[in-house]
Structures are given as C-alpha cells and as structure tokens.
Coordinates of C-alpha atoms in Angstrom, one line a residue:
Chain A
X1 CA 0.0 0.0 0.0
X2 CA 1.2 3.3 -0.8
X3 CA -0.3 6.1 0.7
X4 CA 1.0 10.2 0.7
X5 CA -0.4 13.0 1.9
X6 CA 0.5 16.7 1.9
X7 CA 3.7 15.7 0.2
X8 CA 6.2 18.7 -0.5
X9 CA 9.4 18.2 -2.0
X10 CA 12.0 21.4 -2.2
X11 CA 15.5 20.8 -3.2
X12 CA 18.4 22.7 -2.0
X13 CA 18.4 24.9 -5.1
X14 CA 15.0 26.1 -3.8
X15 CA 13.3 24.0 -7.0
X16 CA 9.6 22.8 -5.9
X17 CA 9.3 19.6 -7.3
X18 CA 6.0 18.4 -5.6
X19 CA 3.7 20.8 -3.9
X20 CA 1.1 18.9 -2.0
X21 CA 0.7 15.8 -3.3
X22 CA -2.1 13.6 -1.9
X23 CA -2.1 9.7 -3.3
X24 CA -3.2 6.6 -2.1
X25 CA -2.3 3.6 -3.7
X26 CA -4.3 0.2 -2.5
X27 CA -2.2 -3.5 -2.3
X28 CA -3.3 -5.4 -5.9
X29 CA -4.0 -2.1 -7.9
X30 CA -2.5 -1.2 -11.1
X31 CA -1.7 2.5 -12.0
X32 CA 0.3 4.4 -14.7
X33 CA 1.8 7.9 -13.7
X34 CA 2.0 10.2 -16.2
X35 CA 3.1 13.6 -16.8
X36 CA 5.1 15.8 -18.7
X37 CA 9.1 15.7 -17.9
X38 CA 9.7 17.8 -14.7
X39 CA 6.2 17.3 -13.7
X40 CA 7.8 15.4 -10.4
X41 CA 7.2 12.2 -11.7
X42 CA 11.3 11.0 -10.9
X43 CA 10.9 13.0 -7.4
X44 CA 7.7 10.7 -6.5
X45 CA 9.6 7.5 -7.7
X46 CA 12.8 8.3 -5.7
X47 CA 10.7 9.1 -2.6
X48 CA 8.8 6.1 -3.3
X49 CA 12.3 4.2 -2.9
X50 CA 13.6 6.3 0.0
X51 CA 16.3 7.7 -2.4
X52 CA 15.2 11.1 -1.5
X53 CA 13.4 12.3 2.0
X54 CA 9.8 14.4 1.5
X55 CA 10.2 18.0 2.8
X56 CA 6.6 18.1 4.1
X57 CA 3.9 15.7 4.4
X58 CA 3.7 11.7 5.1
X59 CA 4.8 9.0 2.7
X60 CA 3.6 5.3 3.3
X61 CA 4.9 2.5 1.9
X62 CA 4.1 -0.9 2.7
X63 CA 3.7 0.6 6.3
X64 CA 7.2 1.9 6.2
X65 CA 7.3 5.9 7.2
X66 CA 9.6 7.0 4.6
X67 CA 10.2 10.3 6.5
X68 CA 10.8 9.1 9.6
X69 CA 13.0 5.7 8.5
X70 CA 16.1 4.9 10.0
X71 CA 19.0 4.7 7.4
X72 CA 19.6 1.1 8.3
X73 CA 16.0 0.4 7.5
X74 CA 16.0 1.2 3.9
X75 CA 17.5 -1.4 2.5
X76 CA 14.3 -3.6 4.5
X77 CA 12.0 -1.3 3.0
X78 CA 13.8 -1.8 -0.6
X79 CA 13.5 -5.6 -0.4
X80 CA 9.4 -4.9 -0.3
X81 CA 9.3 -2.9 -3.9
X82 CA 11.2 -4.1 -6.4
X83 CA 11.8 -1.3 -9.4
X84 CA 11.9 -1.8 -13.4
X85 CA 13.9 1.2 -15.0
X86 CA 14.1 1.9 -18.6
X87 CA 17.6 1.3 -19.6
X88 CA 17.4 -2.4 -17.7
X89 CA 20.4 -2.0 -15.4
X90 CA 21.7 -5.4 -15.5
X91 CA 25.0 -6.8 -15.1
X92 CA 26.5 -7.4 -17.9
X93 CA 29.0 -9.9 -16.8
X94 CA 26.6 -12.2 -14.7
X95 CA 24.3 -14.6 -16.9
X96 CA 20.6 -14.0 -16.6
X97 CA 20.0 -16.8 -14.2
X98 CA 22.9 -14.8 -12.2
X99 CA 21.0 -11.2 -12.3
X100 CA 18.1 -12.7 -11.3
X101 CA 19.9 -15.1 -8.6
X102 CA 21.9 -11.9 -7.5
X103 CA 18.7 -10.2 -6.0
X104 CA 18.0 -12.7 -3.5
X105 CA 22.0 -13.5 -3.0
X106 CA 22.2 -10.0 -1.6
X107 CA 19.5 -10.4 0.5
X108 CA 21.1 -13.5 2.5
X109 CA 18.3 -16.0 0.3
X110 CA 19.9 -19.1 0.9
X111 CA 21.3 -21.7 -2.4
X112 CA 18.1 -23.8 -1.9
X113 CA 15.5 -21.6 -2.2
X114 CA 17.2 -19.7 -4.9
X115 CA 17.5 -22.8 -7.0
X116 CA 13.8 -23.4 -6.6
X117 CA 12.7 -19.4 -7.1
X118 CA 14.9 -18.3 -10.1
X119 CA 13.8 -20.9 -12.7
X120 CA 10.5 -20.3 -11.7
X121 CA 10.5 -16.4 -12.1
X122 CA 12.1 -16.9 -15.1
X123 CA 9.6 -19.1 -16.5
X124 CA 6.7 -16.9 -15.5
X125 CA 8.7 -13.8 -17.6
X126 CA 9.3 -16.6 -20.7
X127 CA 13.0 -16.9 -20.3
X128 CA 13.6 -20.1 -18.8
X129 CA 15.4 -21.2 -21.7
X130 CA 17.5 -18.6 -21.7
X131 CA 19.0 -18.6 -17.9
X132 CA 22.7 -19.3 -18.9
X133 CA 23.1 -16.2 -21.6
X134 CA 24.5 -12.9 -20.7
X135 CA 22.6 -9.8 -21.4
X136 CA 23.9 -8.4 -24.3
X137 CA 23.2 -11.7 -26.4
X138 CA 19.3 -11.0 -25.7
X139 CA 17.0 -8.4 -27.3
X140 CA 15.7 -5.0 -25.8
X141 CA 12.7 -6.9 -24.9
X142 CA 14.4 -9.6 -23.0
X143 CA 16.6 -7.8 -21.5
X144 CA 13.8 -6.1 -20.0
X145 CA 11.9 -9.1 -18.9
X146 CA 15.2 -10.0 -17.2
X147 CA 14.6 -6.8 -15.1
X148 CA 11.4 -7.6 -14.5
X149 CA 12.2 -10.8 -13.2
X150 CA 14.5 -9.4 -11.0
X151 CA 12.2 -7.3 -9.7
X152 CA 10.3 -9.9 -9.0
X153 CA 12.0 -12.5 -7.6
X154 CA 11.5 -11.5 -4.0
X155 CA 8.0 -11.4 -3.9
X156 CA 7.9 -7.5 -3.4
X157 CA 4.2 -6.1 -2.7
X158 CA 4.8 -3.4 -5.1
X159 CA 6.4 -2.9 -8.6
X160 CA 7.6 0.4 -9.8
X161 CA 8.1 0.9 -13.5
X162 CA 10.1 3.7 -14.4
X163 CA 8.9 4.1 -18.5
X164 CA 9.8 0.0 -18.6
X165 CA 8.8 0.9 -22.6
X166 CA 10.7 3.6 -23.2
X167 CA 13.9 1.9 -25.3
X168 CA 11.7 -1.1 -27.3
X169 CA 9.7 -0.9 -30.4
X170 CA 5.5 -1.0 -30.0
X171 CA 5.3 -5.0 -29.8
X172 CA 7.6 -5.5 -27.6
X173 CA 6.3 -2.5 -25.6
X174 CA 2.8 -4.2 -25.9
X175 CA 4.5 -7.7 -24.3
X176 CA 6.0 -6.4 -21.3
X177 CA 2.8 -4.3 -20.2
X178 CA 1.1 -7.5 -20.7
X179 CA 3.6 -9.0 -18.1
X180 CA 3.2 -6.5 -15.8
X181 CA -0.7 -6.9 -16.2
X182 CA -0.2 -10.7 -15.4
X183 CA 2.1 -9.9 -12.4
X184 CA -0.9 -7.5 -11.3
X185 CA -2.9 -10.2 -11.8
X186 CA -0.9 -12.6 -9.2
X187 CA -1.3 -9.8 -6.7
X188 CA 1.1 -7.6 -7.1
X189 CA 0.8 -3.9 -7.2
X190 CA 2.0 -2.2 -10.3
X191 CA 2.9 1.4 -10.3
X192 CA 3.9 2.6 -14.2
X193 CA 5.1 5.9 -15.5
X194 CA 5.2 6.1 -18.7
X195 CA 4.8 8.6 -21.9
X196 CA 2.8 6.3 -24.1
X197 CA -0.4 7.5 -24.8
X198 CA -1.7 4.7 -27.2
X199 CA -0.3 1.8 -24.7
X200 CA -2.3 3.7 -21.5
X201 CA -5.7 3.8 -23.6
X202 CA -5.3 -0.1 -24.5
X203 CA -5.1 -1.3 -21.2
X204 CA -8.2 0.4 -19.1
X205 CA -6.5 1.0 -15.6
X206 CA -6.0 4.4 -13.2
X207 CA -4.0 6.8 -14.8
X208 CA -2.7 9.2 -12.5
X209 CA -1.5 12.6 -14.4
X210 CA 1.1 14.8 -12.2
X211 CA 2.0 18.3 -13.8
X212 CA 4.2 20.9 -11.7
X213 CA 4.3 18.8 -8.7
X214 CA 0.5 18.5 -7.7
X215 CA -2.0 15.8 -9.4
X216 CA -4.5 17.2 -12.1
X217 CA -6.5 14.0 -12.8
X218 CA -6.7 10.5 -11.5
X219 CA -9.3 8.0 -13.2
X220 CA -9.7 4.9 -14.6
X221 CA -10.8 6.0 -17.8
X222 CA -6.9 6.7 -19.4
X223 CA -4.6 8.7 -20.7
X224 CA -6.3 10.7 -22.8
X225 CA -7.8 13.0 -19.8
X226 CA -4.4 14.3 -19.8
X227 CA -2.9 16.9 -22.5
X228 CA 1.0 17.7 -22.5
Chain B
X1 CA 4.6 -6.9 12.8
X2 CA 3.6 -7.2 8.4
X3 CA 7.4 -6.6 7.6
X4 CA 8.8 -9.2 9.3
X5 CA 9.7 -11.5 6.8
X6 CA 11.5 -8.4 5.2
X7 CA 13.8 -8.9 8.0
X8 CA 16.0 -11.6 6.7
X9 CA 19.6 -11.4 7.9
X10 CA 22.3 -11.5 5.4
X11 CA 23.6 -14.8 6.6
X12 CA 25.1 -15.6 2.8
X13 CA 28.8 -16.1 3.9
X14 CA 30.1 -18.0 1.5
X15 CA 28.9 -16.0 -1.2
X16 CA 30.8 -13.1 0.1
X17 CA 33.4 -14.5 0.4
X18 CA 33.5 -16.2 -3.3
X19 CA 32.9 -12.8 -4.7
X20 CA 35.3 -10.8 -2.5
X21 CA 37.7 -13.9 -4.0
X22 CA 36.2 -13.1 -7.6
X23 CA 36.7 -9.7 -7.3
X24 CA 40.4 -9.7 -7.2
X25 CA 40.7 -11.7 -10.3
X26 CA 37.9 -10.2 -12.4
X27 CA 39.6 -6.9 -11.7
X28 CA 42.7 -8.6 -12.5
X29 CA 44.5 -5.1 -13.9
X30 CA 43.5 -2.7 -11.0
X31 CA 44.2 -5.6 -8.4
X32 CA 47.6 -5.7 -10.1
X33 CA 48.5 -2.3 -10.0
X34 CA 47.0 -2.1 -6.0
X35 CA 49.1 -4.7 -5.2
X36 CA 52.3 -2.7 -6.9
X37 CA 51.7 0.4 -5.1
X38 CA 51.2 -1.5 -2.0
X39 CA 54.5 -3.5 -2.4
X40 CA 56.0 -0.4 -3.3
X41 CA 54.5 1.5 -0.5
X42 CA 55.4 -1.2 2.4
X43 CA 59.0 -1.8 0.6
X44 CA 59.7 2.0 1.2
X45 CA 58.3 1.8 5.1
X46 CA 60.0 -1.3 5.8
X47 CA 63.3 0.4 4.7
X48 CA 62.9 3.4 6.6
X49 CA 62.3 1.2 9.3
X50 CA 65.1 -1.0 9.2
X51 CA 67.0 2.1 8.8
X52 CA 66.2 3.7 11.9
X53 CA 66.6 0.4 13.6
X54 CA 69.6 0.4 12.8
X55 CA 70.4 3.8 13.8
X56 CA 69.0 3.0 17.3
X57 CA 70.8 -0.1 17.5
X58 CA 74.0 2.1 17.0
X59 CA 73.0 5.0 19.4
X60 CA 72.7 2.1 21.6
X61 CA 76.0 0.6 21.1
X62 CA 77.4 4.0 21.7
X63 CA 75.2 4.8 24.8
X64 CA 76.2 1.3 26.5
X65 CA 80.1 2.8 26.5
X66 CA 79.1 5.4 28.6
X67 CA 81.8 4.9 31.8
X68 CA 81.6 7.2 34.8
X69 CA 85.2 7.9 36.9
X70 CA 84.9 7.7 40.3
X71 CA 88.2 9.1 42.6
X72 CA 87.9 7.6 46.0
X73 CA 89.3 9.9 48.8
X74 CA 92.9 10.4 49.0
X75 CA 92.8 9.6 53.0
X76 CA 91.7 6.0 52.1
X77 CA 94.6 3.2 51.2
X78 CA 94.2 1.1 48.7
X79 CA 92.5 -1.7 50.6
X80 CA 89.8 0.7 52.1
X81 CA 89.2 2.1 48.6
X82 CA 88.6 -1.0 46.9
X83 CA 86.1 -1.8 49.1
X84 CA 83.8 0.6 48.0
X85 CA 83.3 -1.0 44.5
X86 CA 80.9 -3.5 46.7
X87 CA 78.9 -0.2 47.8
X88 CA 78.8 1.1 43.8
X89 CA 77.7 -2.6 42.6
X90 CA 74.3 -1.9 44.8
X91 CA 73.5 1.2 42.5
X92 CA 70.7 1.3 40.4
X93 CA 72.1 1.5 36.7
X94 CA 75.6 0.1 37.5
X95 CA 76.3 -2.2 35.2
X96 CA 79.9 -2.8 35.9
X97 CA 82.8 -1.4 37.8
X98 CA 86.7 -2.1 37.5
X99 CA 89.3 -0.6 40.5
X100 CA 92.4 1.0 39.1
X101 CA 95.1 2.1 41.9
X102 CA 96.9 5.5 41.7
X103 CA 99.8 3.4 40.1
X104 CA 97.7 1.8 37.4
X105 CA 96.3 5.1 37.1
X106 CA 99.5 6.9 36.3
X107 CA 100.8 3.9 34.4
X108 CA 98.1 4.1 31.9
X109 CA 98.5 8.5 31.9
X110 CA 102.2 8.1 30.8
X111 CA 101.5 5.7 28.6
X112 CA 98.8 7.7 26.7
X113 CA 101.8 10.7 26.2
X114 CA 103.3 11.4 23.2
X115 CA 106.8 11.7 25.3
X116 CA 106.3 9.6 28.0
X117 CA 109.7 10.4 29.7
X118 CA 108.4 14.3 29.6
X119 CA 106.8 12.6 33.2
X120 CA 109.2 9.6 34.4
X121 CA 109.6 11.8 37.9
X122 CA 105.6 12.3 38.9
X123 CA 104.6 10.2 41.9
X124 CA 101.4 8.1 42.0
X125 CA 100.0 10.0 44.6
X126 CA 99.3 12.7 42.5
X127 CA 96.5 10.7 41.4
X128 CA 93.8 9.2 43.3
X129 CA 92.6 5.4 43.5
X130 CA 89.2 5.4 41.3
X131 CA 86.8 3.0 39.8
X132 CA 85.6 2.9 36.2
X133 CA 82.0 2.6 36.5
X134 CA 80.1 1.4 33.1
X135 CA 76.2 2.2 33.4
X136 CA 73.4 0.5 31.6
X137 CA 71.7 3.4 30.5
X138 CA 72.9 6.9 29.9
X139 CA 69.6 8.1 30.3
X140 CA 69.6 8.0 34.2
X141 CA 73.5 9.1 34.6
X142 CA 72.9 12.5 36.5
X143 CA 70.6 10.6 38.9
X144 CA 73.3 7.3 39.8
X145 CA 76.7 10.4 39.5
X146 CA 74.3 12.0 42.5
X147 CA 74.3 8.2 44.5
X148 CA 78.1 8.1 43.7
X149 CA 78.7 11.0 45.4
X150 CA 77.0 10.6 48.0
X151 CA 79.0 7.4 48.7
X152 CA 81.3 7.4 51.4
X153 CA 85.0 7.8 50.8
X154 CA 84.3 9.1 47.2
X155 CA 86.3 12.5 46.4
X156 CA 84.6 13.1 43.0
X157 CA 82.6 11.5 39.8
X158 CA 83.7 12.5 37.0
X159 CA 80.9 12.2 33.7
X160 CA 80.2 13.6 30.6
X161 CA 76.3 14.4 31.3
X162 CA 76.5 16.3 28.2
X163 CA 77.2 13.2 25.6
X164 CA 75.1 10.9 27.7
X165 CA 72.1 14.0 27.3
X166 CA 73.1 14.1 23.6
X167 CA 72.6 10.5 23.0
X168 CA 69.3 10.8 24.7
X169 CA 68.5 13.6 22.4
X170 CA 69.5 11.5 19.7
X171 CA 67.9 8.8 20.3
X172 CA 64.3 10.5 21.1
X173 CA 64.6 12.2 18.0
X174 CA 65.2 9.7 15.9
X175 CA 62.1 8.2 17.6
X176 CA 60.0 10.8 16.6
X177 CA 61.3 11.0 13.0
X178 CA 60.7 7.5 12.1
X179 CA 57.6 7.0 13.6
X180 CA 56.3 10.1 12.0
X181 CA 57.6 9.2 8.9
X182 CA 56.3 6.0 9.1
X183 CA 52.4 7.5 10.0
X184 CA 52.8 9.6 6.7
X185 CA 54.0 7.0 4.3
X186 CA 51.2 4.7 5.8
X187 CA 48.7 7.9 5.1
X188 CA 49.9 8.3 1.7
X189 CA 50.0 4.3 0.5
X190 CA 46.3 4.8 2.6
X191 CA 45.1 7.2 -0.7
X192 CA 47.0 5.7 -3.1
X193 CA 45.5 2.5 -2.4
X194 CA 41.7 4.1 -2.0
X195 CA 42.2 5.7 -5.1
X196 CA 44.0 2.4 -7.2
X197 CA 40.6 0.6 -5.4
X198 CA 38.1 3.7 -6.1
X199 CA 39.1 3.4 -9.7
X200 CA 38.4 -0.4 -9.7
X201 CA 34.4 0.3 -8.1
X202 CA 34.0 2.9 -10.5
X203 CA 33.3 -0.2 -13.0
X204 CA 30.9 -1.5 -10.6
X205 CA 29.1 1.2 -9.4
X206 CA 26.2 0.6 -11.5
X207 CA 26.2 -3.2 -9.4
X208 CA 26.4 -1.1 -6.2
X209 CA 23.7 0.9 -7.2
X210 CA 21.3 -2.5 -8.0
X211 CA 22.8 -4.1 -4.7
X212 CA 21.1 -1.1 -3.5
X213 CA 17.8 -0.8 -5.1
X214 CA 17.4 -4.6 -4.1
X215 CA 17.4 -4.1 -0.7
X216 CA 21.2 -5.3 0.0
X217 CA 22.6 -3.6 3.3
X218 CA 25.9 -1.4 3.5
X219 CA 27.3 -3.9 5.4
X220 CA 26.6 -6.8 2.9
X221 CA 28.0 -4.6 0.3
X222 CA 31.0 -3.5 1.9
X223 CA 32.4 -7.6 3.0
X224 CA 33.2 -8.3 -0.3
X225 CA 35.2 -5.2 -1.1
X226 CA 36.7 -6.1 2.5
X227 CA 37.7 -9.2 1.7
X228 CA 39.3 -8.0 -1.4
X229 CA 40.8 -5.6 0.1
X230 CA 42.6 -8.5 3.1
X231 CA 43.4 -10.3 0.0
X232 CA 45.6 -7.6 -1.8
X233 CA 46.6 -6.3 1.2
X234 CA 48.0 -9.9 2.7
X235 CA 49.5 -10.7 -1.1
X236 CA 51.8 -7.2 -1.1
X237 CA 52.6 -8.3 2.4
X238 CA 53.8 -11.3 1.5
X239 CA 55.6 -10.1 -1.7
X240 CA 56.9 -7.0 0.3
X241 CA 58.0 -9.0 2.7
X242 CA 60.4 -11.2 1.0
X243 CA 61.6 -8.1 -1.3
X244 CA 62.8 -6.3 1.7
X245 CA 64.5 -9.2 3.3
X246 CA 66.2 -10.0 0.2
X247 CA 67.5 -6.3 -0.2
X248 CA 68.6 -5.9 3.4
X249 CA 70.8 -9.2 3.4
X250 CA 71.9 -8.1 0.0
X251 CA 72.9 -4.6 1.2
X252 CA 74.4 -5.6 4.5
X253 CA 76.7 -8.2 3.0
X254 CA 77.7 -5.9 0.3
X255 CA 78.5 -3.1 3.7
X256 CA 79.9 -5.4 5.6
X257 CA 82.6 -6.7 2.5
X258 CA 83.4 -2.6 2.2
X259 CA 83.3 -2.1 6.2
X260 CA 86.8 -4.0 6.9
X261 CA 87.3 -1.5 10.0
X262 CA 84.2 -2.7 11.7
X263 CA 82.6 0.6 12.2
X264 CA 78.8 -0.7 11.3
X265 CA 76.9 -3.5 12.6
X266 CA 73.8 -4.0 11.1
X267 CA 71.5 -5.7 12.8
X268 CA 70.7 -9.3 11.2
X269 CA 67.2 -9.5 9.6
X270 CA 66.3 -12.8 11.5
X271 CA 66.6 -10.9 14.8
X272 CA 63.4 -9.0 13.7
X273 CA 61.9 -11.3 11.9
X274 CA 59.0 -11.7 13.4
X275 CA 58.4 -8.3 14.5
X276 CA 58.5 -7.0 10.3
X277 CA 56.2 -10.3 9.6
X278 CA 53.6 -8.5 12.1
X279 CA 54.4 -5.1 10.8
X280 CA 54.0 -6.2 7.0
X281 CA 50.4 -8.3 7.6
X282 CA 49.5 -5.6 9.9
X283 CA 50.4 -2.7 7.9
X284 CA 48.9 -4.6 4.4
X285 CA 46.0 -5.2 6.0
X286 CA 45.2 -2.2 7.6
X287 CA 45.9 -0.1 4.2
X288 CA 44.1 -2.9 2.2
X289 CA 40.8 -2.8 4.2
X290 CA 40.6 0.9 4.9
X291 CA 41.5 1.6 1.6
X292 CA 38.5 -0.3 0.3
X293 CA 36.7 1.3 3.0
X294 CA 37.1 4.7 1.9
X295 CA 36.6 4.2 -1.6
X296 CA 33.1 2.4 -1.3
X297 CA 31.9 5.2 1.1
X298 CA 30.6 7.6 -1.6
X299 CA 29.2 4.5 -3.9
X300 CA 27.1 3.6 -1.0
X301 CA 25.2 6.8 -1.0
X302 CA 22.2 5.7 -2.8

C-alpha cells in the first residue's frame, strides 16, 4: 500500500518539485503515472524508494514511514518494492539466471530456495530457456523481462516501473505491459510511468496525471484525460 | 509486525566470500596495480624502518660505553678504597665497575703521552685510586653520578652528562622522525590505495547501485570489497615482505665486504623477523581494508 499526503518536496536549489501531493495507492491495484518531464514524476519515484526524503507531508509504503526511517531500515524497506527502469540495469557480466539469482543472494536468500525461485520467475517472464546467456546476447525486450524478473523474484508487494517501454519498439512495448498486467494479476501492485499515450488507452486501468508537482486528474478512464 | 519476513539477515557467507575472492581476479588489472603500489608503498616503510633500527641499534651501542670515573678519597689506602666497589655494585644503573690504583692510574697516563719520559719523575699519589663505573643506560646518569657522590670515601665522579644527554636527544629524535615518517608514508599508501581501489568500483558502481535498489545492506556490500581488500593487502605483504628481506641481506653483506674497520653492525634481519612479519600483515591489511573502505563510502550513498 502506498499512501502520501500533503507531500512537499524542495530541493536545496530552492526548486519545488512536488507541492502537496495527496495519493493513495491500495495492495493489488495497477496505475500508470504520467506527466510531462519535470512534472515530479522522478521525485515521486525516488521518494517512493527512500532515495530522497519528502520536505513536508507523510509518505507510506508498505507501512514503512519513509520520513521518519532509519538509514539502516532502507535497504528492509527496498527488499518490499522491487523497481523496473528503462535502460534495464543489469549486469553485464553475470548470466541471466545470475541477475536474477543476485537479488536474492544479496538479501542472505539461501542456495536452496534460490534454485527453486529463479527458474520459476524466469519461467513466468518466458526466459527459462535462456537462464545461462548474458545480457547483451538477448534483445531489448528480453533484456527487460530480465529486469522484471529481477524485480520480482523476491516477492515484493509493489512494482515500480520507471517508463519499462521507453527503449523497445511498440510490440515488444505491448508484451512487457502484458507482463506486468499478469504480475498484477498474481497480486502484485504495479505502479507505471510512462509517456505512451496509445499503450495507457489499450489497457483500461487508473492513470494518475502529475503536472508541476500536484496531481491534475486520476481516473480509470486513461490517458487521454491528460494533455501535454 | 507485516514486515517481518522483510527482516531476513544477510547470513550468505560464503557467497561473500566467493565474490570478495572473484573480485580480485575479475579486476585482474587494478588488483595488479593495487598490489604494486602497496609493495612499493610497504618496501619503502620497511626500509625506513630498518634504517632507523639500525640507527638505534647504533646510538645504543654507543650509549652502552658510557663509563663514569669515580676518585675515592685520598685519605683512604688502597685496601679501604677497593672496598667501595661493593657499595657502587648496589647502584641502580651500575652495570659494571673495575678498580684502578693511583699506580695503574699513572701507568696508563704516561703511557697515553706522546713523550712519556716528559713525566718519568711524577709520583702516584698525584692521582687518586678510582673505579671505572660502566652504566646501563645513559639516560639516568645524572641521577646514579648523584648516588656516587653521596657514597662514602668518594672525592669526585667525574661524567660527561653532556654526551650521555646528547645520546638521549638523539635517540628521542630519531624516535619521533621514524615513527612520524612511518604515519605519513602509511597515510599516503592509505590514498593511493583508495584511489587504485576507487578506480576499480568505479566499474561497478552501476552493481552497487542495483545491490542497493534490491534491498542489500551497507554492510553486505562493503564484505566483499573487504575481503578483497585483506586479500591484496595480505598478497603485497607477503611479496613485500620477502623483497625487503632480500635487499637488506643483499645490502648488509655488500656493507659489511666494504666495512673492513668494523665501524657498522647492522642488525641481522632474523633478529626481527618476526616483528617485520607483524608489521608487514598488519600494515597490508590495515591499508588494504581501509583503503576499500574509503573508496566504497561515496558508492554507498544511494
């Protein structure tokens, strides 16, 4: 569950980047954030993932107080929300069964239940096949559902996608948001920013739209409420 | 609590310590070039060191020739005097003491003259009986010429507190230059290595930032960069190690074959042996692990 009220977020430079933002996400929904670039969008992501601290206001996630954590709770928090980004950020020098496998490694998951996990994530993304290659012998499209399953290997309640589209062509676009629907599907909450207009209108879920820091419409009837 | 089975503990040892293994070879050229400037770094100390031990070793040589003269009063004979060297062999410091009569005395005065026969008429009791006292440190020799004096039937001590406070001087500075020297060369190789290491993370920040975003704690992250760091740091120990032996034998022999009047003593690498393994280890590890340390401080701040 992710729920923020009165959220204010000032940088040092004096730059406003959310100005009292009110959201509340429920466990098992699926919503795309969109907005035009420095709408706030990155600033609600990174305070989503306690990478940055909110000026004002409460942020909720997963009943974590993100303005009141500890710095040694983060990386607890973390392990609750797993993140997509757009560029993939995997390593390139581990296999995928590695990437995957290194999630959990760094979480003290132990051999056994790794073994059993990772094929099975890996299946449900449609690269079980695949475990032993390295990432730059698989397309854009699977290098993303790497990331996904990466993401998802320890069970997070909540997925952020940061514009998980934004580097592949329209069908494999279309594939991965099907993913995601079918990880929604199991449960999990999916929270997607993205720019594309035509994928939002295909798939009928709440579209959040965030312009200058402050939310201007939140439905579940699309993208096309919003205007850039 | 719902979190709780966020709460696992990193309990994954053996993975950390495979990768902090990996790390060392899939960095293969920056561990190579840390463990140069370590060798290079520890080479350098250990010489300095071995210098100034020797140095010491010398002042020490010197200071342990310190003798003291002690005249025993002229109204005691010869048999009364020499008693007193019982009374000076209780002093604190007195490490030995020989008796020379008035007529050993004067024996050994003429003998010392460029033309001896320039005194063939001066009695022996011109010159009083006396004791050559040889202390064991040259440190305390105002404090035991004070207890000498005070000694019954003693006319006069006779020491050079000047030299003795000289060596003392000498010695304590030499103290402080070596071990200060030794602090900044271990500061420097400290930043040489944390920048060799910082250049090696700089590839794998992007895995420190994932690490990160998947919930991995600072901790976790910073053991295998620890171990790698041990690992370099024990390797130009080792290397170091037997460099530095190999050039002080070397270099001592070659002295020693030039030194035919016996001036230098060097002391003999085995005598420290274990004392430059400890420093070596100790010094590798220590600039190994908080060289890692430093350098993976600003890639943690995610």
């Amino acid at each position: 569950m992710i729920d923020l009220k009165d959220v204010t977020k000032v940088y040092p430079n004096g730059t406003h980047a959310l100005n009292g933002l009110d959201l509340h996400i429920d466990d098992g929904e699926f919503v795309f954030l969109v907005g035009p670039s420095g709408s706030g969008k990155s600033t609600l992501l990174k305070l989503l993932t306690a990478e940055l601290r909110a000026t004002t206001g409460s942020v909720i996630v997963n009943d974590f107080d993100l303005c009141k954590i500890k710095k040694s709770v983060i990386p607890y928090m973390r392990r609750t929300v797993g993140v997509v980004f757009q560029d993939f950020r995997l390593i390139q020098n581990k296999s995928v069964y590695d990437n995957v496998a290194f999630a959990m490694r760094v979480i003290g998951a132990s051999e056994a239940d790794i073994r059993k996990r990772v094929p099975y994530v890996l299946e449900m993304v449609g690269l079980d096949s695949k475990g032993h290659r390295l990432p730059d012998e698989l397309s854009g499209g699977e290098q993303q559902r790497v990331a996904i399953a990466r993401a998802l290997v320890n069970n997070p309640a909540i997925i952020i996608a940061d514009e998980p589209t934004g580097n592949l062509d329209p069908a494999r676009s279309l594939e991965i948001m099907m993913l995601l629907e079918k990880i929604n599907a199991l449960g999990t909450t999916l929270v997607v920013v993205t720019h594309e207009r035509e994928l939002v209108n295909r798939f009928t879920k709440r579209c959040v739209a965030i312009s200058e820091g402050k939310i201007i419409s939140d439905g579940m009837d699309g993208y096309y409420q919003y205007e850039e | 609590m719902k979190n709780k089975k966020y709460y696992v503990k990193n309990k994954n040892y053996g993975y950390l310590a495979k990768e902090g293994v990996r790390g060392v070879f899939l960095h293969g050229f920056m561990s190579f070039a840390a463990v140069c400037v370590t060798v290079a770094c520890l080479i350098i100390m250990g010489s300095f060191s071995m210098i100034m031990l020797n140095l010491d070793h010398m002042v020490q040589e010197l200071d342990q020739q310190n003798q003291v003269l002690v005249y025993v009063d002229d109204s005691l004979n010869e048999a009364e005097a020499h008693s007193i060297g019982s009374q000076i062999n209780l002093i604190e410091n007195v490490f030995d003491q020989e008796f020379v009569t008035k007529e050993q005395a004067l024996e050994s005065f003429v003998a010392e003259q460029n033309d001896p026969t320039m005194f063939a008429g001066l009695s022996a009791d011109t010159l009083r009986h006396r004791f050559v006292v040889t202390l064991q440190s040259s440190e305390k020799m105002a404090e035991t010429v004070e207890k000498l004096k005070a000694l019954e039937g003693v006319a006069d001590v006779n020491a050079h507190l000047e030299v003795a406070e000289g060596f003392g001087t000498v010695r304590n500075v030499l103290q402080f230059v070596s071990y200060a020297i030794i602090i900044i060369l271990l500061v420097v190789s400290l930043f040489i290595i944390a920048n060799t290491v910082k250049l090696a993370l700089y590839d794998r920040k992007d895995e420190i930032g994932i690490m990160k975003m998947v919930g991995a704690t600072n901790t976790f992250i910073r053991i295998p960069f620890i171990i790698e760091g041990s690992i370099i740091g024990l390797l130009s120990a080792a290397v170091a190690f037997f460099a530095e032996w190999g050039i002080y034998d070397l270099l001592t022999r070659k002295i020693s074959e030039l030194d035919t009047l016996r001036l230098f003593s060097a002391i003999p690498f085995s005598d420290v042996l274990g004392t430059m393994v400890l420093a070596f280890v100790g010094a590798g590890l220590f600039v190994g692990i908080f060289g890692s340390l430093m350098s993976i401080r600003k890639f943690l701040d995610v």
